[in-house]
Structure formats: structure tokens, C-alpha cells
mmCIF file of C-alpha atoms and ligand atoms in Angstrom:
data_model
loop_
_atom_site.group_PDB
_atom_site.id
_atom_site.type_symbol
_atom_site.label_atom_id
_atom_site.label_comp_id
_atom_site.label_asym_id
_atom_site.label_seq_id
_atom_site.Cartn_x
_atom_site.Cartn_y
_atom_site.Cartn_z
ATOM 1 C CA UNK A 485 0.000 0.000 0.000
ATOM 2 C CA UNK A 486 1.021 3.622 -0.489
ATOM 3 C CA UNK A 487 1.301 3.744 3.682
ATOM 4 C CA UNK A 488 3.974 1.778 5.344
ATOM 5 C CA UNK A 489 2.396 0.590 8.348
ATOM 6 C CA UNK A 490 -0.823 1.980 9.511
ATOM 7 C CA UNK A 491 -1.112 4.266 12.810
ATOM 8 C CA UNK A 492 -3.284 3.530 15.859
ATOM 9 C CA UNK A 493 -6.470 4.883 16.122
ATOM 10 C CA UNK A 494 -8.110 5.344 19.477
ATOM 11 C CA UNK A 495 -10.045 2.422 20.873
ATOM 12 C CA UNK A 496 -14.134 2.485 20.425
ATOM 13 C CA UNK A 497 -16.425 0.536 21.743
ATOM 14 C CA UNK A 498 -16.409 -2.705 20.565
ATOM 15 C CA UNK A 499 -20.119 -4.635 19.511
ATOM 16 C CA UNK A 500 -20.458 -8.050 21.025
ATOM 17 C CA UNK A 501 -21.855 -10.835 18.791
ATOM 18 C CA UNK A 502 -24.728 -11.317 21.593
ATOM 19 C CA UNK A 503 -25.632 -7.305 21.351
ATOM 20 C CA UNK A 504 -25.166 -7.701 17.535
ATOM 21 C CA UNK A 505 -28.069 -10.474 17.361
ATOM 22 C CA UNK A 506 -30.199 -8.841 20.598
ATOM 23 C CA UNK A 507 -30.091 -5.293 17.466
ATOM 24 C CA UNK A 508 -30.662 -7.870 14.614
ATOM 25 C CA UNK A 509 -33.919 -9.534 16.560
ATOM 26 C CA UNK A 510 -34.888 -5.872 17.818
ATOM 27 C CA UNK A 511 -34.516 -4.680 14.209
ATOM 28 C CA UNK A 512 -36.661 -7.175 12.422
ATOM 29 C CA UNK A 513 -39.272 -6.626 15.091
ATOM 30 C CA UNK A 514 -39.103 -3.045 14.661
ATOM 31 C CA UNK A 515 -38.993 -3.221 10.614
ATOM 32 C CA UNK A 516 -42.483 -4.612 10.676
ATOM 33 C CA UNK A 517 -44.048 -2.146 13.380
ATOM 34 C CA UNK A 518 -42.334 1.344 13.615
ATOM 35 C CA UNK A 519 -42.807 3.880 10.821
ATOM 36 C CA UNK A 520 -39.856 5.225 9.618
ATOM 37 C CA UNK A 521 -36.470 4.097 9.029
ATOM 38 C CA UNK A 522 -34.748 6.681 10.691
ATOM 39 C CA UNK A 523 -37.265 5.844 14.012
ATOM 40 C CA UNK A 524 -36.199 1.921 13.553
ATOM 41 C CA UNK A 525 -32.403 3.107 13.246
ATOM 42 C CA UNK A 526 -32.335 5.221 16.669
ATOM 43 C CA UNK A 527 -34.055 2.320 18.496
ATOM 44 C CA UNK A 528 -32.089 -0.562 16.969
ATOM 45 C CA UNK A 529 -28.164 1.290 17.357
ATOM 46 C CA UNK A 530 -29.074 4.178 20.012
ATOM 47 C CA UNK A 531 -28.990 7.656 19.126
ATOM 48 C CA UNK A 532 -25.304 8.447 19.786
ATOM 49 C CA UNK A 533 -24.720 5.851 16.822
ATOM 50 C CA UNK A 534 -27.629 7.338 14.749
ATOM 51 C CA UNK A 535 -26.115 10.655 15.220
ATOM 52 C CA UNK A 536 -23.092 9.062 13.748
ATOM 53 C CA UNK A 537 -24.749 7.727 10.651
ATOM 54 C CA UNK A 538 -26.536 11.383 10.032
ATOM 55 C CA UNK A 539 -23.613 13.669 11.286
ATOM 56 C CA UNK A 540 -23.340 15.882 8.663
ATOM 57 C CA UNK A 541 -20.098 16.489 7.046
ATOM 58 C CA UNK A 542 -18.940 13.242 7.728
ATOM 59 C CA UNK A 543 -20.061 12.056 4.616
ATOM 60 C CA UNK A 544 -22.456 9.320 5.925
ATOM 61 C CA UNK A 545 -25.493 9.293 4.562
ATOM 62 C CA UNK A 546 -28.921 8.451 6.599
ATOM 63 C CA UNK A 547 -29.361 5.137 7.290
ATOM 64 C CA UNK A 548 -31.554 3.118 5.393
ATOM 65 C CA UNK A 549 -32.754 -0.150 6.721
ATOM 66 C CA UNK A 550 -32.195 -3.321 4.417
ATOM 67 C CA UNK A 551 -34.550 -6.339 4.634
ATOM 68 C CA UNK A 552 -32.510 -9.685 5.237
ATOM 69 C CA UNK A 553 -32.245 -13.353 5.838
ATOM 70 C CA UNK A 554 -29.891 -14.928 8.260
ATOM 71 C CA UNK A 555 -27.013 -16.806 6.647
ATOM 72 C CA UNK A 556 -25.396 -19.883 7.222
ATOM 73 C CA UNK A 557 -21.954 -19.204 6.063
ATOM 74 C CA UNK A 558 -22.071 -16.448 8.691
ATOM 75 C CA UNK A 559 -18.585 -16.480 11.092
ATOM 76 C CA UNK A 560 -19.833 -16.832 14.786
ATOM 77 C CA UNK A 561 -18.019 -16.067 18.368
ATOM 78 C CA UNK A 562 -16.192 -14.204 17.171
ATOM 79 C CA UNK A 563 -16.409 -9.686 18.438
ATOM 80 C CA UNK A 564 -17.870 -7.391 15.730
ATOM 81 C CA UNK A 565 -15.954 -4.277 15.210
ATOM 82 C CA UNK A 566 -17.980 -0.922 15.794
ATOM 83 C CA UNK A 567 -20.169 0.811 13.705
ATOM 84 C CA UNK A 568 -18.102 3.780 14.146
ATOM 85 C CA UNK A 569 -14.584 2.079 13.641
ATOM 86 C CA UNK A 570 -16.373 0.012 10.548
ATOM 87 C CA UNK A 571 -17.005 3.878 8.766
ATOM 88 C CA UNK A 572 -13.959 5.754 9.991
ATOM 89 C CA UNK A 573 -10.886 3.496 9.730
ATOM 90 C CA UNK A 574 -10.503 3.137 5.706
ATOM 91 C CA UNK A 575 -8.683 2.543 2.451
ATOM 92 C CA UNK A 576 -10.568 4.383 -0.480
ATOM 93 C CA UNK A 577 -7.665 6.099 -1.875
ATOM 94 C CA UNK A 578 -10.466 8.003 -4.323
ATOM 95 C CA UNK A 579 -11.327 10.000 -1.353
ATOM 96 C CA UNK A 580 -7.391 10.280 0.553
ATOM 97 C CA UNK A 581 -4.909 7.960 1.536
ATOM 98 C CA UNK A 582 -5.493 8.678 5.351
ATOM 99 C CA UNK A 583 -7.832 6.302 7.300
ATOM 100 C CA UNK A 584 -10.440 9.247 7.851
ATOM 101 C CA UNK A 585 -10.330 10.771 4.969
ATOM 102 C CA UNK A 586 -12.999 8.522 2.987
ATOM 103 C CA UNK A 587 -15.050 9.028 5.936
ATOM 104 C CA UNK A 588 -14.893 12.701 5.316
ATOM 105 C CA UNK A 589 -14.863 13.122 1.350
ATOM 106 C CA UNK A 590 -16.881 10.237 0.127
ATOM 107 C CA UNK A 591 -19.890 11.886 0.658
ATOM 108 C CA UNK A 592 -19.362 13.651 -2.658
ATOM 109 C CA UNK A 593 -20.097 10.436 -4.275
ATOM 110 C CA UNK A 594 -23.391 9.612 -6.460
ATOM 111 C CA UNK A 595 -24.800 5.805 -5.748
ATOM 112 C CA UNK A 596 -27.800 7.054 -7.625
ATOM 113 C CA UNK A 597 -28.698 6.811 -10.568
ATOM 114 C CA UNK A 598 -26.269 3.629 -10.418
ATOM 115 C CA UNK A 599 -25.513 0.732 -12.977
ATOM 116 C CA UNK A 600 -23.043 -1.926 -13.166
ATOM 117 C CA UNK A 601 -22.356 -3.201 -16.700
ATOM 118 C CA UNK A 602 -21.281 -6.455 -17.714
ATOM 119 C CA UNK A 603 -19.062 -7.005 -20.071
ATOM 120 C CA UNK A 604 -16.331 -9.889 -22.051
ATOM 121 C CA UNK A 605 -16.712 -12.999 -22.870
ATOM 122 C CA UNK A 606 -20.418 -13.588 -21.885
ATOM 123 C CA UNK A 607 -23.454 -14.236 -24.188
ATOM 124 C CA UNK A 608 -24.863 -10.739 -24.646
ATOM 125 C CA UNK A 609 -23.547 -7.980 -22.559
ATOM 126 C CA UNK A 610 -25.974 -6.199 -20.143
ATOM 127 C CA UNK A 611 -26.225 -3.521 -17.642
ATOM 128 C CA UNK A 612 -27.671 -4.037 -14.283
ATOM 129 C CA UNK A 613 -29.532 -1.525 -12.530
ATOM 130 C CA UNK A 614 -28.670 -1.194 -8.898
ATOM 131 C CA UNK A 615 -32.131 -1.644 -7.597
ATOM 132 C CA UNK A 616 -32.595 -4.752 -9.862
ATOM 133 C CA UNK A 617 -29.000 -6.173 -8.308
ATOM 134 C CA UNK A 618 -30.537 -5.118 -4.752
ATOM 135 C CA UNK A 619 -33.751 -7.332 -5.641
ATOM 136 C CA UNK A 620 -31.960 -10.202 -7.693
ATOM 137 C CA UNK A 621 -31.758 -12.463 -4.271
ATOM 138 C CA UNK A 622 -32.799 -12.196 -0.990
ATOM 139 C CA UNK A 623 -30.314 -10.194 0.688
ATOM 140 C CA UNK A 624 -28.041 -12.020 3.851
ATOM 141 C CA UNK A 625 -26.503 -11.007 7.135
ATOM 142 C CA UNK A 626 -22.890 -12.090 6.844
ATOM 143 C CA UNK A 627 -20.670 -11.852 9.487
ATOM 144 C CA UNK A 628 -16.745 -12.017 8.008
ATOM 145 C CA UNK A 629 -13.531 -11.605 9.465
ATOM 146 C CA UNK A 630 -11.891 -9.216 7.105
ATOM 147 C CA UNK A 631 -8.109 -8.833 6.969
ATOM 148 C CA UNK A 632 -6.124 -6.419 5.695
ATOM 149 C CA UNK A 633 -2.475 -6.779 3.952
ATOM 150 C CA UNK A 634 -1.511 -3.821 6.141
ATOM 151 C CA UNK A 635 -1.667 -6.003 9.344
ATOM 152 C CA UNK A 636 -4.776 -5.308 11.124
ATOM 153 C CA UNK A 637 -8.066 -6.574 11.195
ATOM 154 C CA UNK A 638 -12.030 -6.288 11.775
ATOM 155 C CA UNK A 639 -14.959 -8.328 11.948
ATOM 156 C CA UNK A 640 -17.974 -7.185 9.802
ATOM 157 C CA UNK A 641 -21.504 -7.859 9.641
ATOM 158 C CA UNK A 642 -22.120 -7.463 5.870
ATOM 159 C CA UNK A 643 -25.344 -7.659 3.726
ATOM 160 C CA UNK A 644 -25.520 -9.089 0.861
ATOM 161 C CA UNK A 645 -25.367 -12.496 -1.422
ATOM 162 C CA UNK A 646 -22.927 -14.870 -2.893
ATOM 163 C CA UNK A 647 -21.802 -13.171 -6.476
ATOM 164 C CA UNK A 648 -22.328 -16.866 -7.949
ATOM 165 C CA UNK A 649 -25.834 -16.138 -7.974
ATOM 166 C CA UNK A 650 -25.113 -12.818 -9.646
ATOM 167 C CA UNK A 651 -22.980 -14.478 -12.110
ATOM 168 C CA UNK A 652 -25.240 -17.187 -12.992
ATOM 169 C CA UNK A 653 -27.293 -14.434 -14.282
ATOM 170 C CA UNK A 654 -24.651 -12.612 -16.183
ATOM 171 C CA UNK A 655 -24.076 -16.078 -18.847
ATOM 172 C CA UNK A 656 -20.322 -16.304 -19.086
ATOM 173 C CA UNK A 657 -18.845 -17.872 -21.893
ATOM 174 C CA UNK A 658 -17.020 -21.392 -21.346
ATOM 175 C CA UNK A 659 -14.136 -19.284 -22.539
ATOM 176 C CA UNK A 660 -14.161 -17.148 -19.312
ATOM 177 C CA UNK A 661 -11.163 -17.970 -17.302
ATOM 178 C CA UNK A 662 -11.455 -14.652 -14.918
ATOM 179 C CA UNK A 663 -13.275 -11.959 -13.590
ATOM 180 C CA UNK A 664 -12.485 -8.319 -13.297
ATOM 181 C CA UNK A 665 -13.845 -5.673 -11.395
ATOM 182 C CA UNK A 666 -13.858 -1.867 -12.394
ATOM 183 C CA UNK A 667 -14.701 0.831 -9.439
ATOM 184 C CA UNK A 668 -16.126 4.225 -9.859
ATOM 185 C CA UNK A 669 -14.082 6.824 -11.490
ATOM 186 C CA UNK A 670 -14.487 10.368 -11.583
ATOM 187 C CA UNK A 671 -11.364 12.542 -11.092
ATOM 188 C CA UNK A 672 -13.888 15.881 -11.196
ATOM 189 C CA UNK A 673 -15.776 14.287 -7.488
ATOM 190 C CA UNK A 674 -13.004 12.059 -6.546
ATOM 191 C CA UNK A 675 -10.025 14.250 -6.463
ATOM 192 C CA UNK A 676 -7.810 12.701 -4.134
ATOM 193 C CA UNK A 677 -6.905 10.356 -6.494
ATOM 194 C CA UNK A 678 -4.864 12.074 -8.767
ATOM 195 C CA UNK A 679 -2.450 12.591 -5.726
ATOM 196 C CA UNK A 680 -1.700 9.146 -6.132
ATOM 197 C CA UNK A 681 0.259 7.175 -8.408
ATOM 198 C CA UNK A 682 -2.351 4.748 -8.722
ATOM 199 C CA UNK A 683 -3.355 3.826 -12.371
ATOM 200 C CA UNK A 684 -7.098 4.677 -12.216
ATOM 201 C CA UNK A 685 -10.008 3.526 -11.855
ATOM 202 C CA UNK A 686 -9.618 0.946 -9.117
ATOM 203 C CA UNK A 687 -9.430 -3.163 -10.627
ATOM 204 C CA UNK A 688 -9.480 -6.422 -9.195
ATOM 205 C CA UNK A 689 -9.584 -9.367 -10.002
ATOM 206 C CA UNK A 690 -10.405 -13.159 -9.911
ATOM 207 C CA UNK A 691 -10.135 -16.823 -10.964
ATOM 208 C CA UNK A 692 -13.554 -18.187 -12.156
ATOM 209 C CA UNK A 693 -13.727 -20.286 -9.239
ATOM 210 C CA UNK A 694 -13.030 -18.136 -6.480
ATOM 211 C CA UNK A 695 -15.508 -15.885 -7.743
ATOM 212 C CA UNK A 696 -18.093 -18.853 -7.695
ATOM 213 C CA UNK A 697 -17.183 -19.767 -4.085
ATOM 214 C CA UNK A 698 -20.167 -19.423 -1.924
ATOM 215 C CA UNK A 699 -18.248 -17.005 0.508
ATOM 216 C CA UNK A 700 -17.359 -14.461 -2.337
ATOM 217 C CA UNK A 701 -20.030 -11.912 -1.406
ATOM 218 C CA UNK A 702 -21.656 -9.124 -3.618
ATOM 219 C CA UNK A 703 -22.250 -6.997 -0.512
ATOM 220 C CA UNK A 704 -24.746 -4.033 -0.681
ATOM 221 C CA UNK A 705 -24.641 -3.179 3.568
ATOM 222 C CA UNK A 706 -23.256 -3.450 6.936
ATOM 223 C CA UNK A 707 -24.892 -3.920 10.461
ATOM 224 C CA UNK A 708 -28.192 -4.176 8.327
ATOM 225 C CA UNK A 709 -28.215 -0.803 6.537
ATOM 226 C CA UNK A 710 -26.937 0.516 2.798
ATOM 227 C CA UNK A 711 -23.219 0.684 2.514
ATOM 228 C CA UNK A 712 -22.261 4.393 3.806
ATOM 229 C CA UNK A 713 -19.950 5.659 1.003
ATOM 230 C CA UNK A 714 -16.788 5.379 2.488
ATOM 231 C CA UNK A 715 -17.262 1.448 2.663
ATOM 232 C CA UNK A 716 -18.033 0.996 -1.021
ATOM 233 C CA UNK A 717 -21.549 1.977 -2.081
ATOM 234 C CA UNK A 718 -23.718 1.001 -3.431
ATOM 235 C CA UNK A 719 -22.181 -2.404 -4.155
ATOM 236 C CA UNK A 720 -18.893 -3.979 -3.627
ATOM 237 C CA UNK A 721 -17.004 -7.395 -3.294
ATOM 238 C CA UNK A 722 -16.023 -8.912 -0.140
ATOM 239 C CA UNK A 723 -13.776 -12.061 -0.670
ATOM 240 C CA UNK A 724 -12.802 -12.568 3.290
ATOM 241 C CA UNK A 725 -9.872 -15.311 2.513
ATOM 242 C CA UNK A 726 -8.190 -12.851 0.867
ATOM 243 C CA UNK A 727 -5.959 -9.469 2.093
ATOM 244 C CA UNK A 728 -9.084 -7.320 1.969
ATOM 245 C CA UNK A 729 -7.663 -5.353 -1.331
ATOM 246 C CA UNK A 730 -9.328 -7.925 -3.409
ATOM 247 C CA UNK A 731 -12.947 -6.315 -2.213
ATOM 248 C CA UNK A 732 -13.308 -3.587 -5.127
ATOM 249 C CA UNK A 733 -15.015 -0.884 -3.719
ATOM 250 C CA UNK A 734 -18.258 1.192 -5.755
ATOM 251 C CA UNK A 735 -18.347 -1.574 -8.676
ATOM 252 C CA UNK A 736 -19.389 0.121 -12.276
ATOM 253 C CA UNK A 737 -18.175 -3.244 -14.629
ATOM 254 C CA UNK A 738 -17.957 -6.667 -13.954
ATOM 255 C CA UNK A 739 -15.998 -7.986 -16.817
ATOM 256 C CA UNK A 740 -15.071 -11.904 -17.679
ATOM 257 C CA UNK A 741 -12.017 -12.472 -19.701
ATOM 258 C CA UNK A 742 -10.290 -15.282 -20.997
ATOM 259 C CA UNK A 743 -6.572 -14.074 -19.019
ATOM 260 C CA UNK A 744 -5.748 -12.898 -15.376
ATOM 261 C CA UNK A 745 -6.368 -9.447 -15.568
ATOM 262 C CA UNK A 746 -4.257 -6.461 -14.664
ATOM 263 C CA UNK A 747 -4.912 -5.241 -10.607
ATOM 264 C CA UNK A 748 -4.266 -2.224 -8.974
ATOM 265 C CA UNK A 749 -1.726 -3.093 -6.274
ATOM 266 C CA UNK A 750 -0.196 -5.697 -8.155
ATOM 267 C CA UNK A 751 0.455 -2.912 -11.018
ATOM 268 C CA UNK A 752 1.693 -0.620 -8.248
ATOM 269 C CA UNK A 753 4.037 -3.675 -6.705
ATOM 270 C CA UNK A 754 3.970 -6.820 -8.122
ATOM 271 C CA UNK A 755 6.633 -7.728 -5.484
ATOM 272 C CA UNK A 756 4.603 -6.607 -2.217
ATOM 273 C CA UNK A 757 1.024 -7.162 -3.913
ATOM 274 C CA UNK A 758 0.502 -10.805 -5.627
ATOM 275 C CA UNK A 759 -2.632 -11.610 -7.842
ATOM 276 C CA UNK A 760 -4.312 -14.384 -5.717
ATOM 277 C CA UNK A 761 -3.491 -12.561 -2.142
ATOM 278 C CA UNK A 762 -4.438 -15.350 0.021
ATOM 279 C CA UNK A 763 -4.342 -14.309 3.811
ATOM 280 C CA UNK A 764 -1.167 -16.461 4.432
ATOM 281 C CA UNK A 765 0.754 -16.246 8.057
ATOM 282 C CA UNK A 766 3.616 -18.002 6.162
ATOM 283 C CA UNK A 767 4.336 -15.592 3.737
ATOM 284 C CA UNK A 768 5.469 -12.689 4.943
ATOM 285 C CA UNK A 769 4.940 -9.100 2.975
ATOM 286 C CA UNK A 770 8.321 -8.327 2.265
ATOM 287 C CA UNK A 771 8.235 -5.413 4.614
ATOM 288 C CA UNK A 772 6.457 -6.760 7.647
ATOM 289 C CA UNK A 773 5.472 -10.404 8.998
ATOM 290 C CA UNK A 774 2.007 -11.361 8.520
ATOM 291 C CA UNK A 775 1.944 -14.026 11.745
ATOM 292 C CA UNK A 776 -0.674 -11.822 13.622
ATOM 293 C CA UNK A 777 -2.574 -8.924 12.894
ATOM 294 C CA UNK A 778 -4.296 -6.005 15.179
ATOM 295 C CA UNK A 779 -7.765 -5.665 15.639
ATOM 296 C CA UNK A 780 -9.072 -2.334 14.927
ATOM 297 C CA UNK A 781 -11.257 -0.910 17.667
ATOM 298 C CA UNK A 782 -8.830 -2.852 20.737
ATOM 299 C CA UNK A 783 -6.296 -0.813 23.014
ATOM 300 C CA UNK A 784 -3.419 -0.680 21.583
ATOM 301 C CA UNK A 785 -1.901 -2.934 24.376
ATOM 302 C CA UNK A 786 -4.067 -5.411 23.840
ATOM 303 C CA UNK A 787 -3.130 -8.875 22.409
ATOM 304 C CA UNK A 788 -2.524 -9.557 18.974
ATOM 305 C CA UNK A 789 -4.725 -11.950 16.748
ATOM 306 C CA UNK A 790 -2.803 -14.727 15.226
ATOM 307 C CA UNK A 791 -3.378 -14.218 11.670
ATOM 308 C CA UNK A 792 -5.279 -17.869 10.253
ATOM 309 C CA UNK A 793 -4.191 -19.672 6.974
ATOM 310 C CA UNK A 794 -7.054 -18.519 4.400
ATOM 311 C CA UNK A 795 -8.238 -15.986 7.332
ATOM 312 C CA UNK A 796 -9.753 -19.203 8.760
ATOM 313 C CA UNK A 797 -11.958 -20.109 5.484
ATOM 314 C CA UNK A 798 -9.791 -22.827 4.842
ATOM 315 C CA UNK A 799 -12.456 -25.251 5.096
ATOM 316 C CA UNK A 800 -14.107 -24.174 2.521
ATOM 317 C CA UNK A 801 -11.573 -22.969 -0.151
ATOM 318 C CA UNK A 802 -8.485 -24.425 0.425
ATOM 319 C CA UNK A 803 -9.258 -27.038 -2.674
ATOM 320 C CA UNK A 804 -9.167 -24.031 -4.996
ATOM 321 C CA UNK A 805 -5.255 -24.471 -4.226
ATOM 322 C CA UNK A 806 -4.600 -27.938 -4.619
ATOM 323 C CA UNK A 807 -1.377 -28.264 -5.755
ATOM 324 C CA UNK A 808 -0.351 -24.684 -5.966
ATOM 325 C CA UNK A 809 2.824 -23.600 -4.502
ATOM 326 C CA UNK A 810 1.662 -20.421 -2.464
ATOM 327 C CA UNK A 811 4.744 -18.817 -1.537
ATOM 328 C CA UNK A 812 5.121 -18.810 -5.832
ATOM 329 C CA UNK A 813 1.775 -18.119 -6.031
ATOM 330 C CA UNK A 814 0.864 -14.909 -3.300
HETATM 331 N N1 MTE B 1139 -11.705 -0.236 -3.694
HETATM 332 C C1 MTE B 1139 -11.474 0.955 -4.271
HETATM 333 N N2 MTE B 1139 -12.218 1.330 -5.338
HETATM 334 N N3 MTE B 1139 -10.515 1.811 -3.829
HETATM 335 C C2 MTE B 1139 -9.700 1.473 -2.765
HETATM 336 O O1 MTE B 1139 -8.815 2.263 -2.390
HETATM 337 N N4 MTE B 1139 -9.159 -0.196 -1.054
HETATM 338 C C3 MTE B 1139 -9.097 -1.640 -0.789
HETATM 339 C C4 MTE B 1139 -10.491 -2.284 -0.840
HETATM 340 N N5 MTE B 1139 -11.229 -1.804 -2.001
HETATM 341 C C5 MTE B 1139 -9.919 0.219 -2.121
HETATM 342 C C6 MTE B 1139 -10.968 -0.613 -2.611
HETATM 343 C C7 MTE B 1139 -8.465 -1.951 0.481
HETATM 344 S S1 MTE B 1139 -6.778 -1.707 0.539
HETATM 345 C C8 MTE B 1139 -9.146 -2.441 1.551
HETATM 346 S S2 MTE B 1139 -8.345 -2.983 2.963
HETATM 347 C C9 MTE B 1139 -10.621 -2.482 1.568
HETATM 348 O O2 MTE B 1139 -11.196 -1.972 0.369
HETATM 349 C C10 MTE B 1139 -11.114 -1.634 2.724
HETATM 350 O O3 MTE B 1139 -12.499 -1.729 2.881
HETATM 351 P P1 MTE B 1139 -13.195 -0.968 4.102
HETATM 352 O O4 MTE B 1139 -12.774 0.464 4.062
HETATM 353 O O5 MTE B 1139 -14.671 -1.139 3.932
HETATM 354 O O6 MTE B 1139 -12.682 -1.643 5.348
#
């Protein structure tokens, strides 16, 4: 990343799993009986973390309540990270290279109107409209540990559904080997980015198969409300065995092609930033270990997390490696 190693935030209050599911029962109630969003909202987080939400200037938007389905693939025991460490502690290098800075400046960006075209080697290309994507499949609570390449960690409660059911609709050719993923770009709204190096807009990519894993998630939400903007709206990938990099932010194309396609940080440092990006405690990044990792939203003294092979999903991708020589392969 552009940053070395990231600096320590202050501690926030951290969300048990046990108060997450006491809001998640309190907020399906609620759906069905109070009035307004914003009225479900205040009850379900408390008003100091509505304020949060609404605070102007902080560029997060209202909330807006998302109807959802528990999931099975959901990670459990495990402590969520806060609402407010979830929004302010980010990499969205559109809107600043500092951790608050999307927080601050993505407000500027426009989720609606919003499409997301699709495009390659697939039967006839189409464009999706974001409200179809939102009503495509019932949409899923999904808690995921999500790691980051810079060392640190969080645990998020994400909305959304597995992208295989998106890309069953999309009709890839046999011939379609990969899939890429284009983010917003506009350097008029998001003008941090031209202080960068970076080679915009924003791509990622992956193998057919990872993208048809169950746990790949197209993710429209967090704690049960739209994406605010600083986490990605209005839709976004979250691939949690992976260095959290590989989760394009704001997706405009989904496009499937026939060779591995070309990816931000690999373009930017093919020697620190690999294609496949597997959370890996046995391969180092060449400028810091990746044994453990911080959690965001802990004291600072507090004890690091070992960092899991596969961020602890090995169970249910590690067979997309079979015989792959990781350390080669990063
Ligand atoms: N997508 C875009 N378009 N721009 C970015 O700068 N940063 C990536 C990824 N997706 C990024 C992006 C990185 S480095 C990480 S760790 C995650 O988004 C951060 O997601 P979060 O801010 O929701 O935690």
C-alpha cells in the first residue's frame, strides 16, 4: 500500500456478537411495526450511533434499513468491530490515503442513478440496474472476518449475497477464465486520487472459481443498513480469505475475460502485492510479517490476533489451491 504501516487509532467501543443479534432480533421486530427508518435506526443502534450515521459532514449518509435473511456461512463467536470504527478506519484512496479521509470526502459520491455493466466474454452484454441487483436475491446477514495486507483486522456484519448467484445471471462464456472488477471513477468528485500514483479507476480481479465460491459476497450493507460511502456503495465485493484489497469498492463493470487481468496493487508492486493474495501467516509481505494482525477498535496494548491460513476459510476454499505452490503463487 502507499502507507507503510498503519497508525493507531483510538479504541471504540467494541459490539459483542450477543448485542449484535439482541439489534438484529430488535430490528426485524421493529422493521415490521415502527414507521420510519430513521425511528427503527435510533431504536435498533441508540442515538449516539444514529447521530453518527446522520452527522453531517462526515459524509455518511442516513441510514436506510435493508430487509434480510440470516445466513449460514455467517462467522460466529467471534467480536464485531464498531459501527463507528467500521465507517472511519478506511482505504478508499479516491477519497485520501489517510484512514479518515474517505469518511470525510466520500460523501461527494453519487450511488444514484447507479448501474453496473457487464461485459467480455459472456453471451450478450448487459447492464444491471442497482435496484434490480438489490432485488436479484434475498439479501443475507454475513458476518466475516476481514483482513487487511496492512496487518490489522475487523470483523464485519455485511449484507448481501454470494456473487455466484449474480454471475449465474450474467451467462459467461465457457471461454471465461477470470473476472475483473472496475470501481467508480471520476477525477472531477473524486479528487484525491490524482495525488496518487495509482493507475485509475480501481481493478481487481479473480479466478472463475473463487468468484463462484459461496463465501465471495456481492455486498450491498453493513450492520443491516446501505453501505455508507466510504465502505463501497452502493455495491462492492467482499472475498474474506483474501488481504481485503481484493474487495473492489463502488463496482461500475464486472468484466469476464479469458486471461488474469491487470490489478491495482499488483500494477503498483507486483513484489509486495501478488494476484491471488491469500491471507497467508507463512508468507510474509516483504516489509512486515504477517503471523498476527491487530484488531481495529482494541487498546493498543491489547493482544494480537494470530493471523489464520485462508483468514480461517480454509475449510471451505483451500481445494481451490490444490497443488499450488503459495509462496510462488501470493
Ligand atoms: N476499492 C477501491 N475502489 N478503492 C480502494 O482504495 N481499497 C481496498 C479495498 N477496495 C480500495 C478498494 C483496500 S486496501 C481495503 S483494505 C478495503 O477496500 C477496505 O475496505 P473498508 O474500508 O470497507 O474496510
Amino acid at each position: 500500500m502507499l502507507i507503510g504501516k498503519p497508525s493507531d487509532i483510538p479504541s471504540s467501543e467494541i459490539t459483542s456478537q450477543d448485542q449484535y443479534d439482541r439489534y438484529m432480533n430488535r430490528r426485524r421486530f421493529l422493521r415490521g411495526a415502527a414507521s420510519s427508518v430513521v425511528t427503527a435506526a435510533a431504536a435498533a443502534v441508540g442515538a449516539e450511533r444514529l447521530a453518527e450515521i446522520v452527522s453531517p459532514g462526515t459524509g455518511v449518509r442516513a441510514a436506510t434499513s435493508l430487509q434480510t435473511v440470516k445466513s449460514p456461512l455467517s462467522t460466529t463467536g467471534e467480536q464485531l468491530t464498531s459501527l463507528q470504527d467500521l465507517t472511519h478506519y478506511n482505504n478508499f484512496y479516491e477519497f485520501g490515503v489517510d484512514k479518515d479521509q474517505p469518511a470525510q470526502n466520500a460523501g461527494a459520491l453519487p450511488t444514484r442513478p447507479w448501474t453496473v455493466r457487464i461485459e467480455g466474454k459472456v453471451k450478450t452484454p448487459k447492464t444491471f440496474d442497482i435496484d434490480a441487483l438489490l432485488k436479484l436475491r434475498p439479501l443475507e446477514d454475513r458476518v466475516y472476518r476481514h483482513r487487511c495486507v496492512e496487518a490489522w483486522g475487523m470483523v464485519i456484519p455485511w449484507v448481501g449475497y454470494s456473487l455466484s448467484e449474480f454471475i449465474n445471471q450474467c451467462d459467461p462464456l465457457p471461454s471465461a477464465k477470470y473476472v475483473q472488477f472496475l470501481s467508480y471513477y471520476n477525477s472531477k468528485i473524486e479528487k484525491w486520487a490524482s495525488g496518487t500514483t495509482i493507475n485509475w479507476p480501481y481493478s481487481e480481479g479473480l479466478r472463475m472459481d473463487e468468484a463462484m465460491n459461496p463465501l465471495t459476497l456481492l455486498t450491498f450493507g453493513l450492520y443491516g443498513q446501505v453501505l455508507p460511502n466510504q465502505n463501497g456503495a452502493p455495491v462492492r465485493l467482499v472475498v474474506p480469505w483474501k488481504y481485503g484489497f481484493k474487495s473492489a469498492k463502488s463496482i461500475v463493470a464486472v468484466r469476464f475475460v479469458d486471461k488474469m487481468p491487470p490489478t491495482t496493487w499488483n500494477e503498483q508492486n507486483s513484489q509486495e502485492y501478488g494476484f491471488y493474495s491469500n491471507v497467508n501467516p507463512n508468507v510474509d509481505h516483504p516489509r512486515w510479517s504477517q503471523k498476527s494482525e491487530r484488531r481495529i477498535g482494541q487498546p493498543f496494548y491489547a493482544q494480537r490476533h494470530t493471523t489464520l491460513m485462508f483468514n480461517g476459510y480454509g475449510n471451505q476454499v483451500a481445494s481451490l489451491y490444490n497443488g499450488m505452490d503459495l509462496r510462488k503463487y501470493y
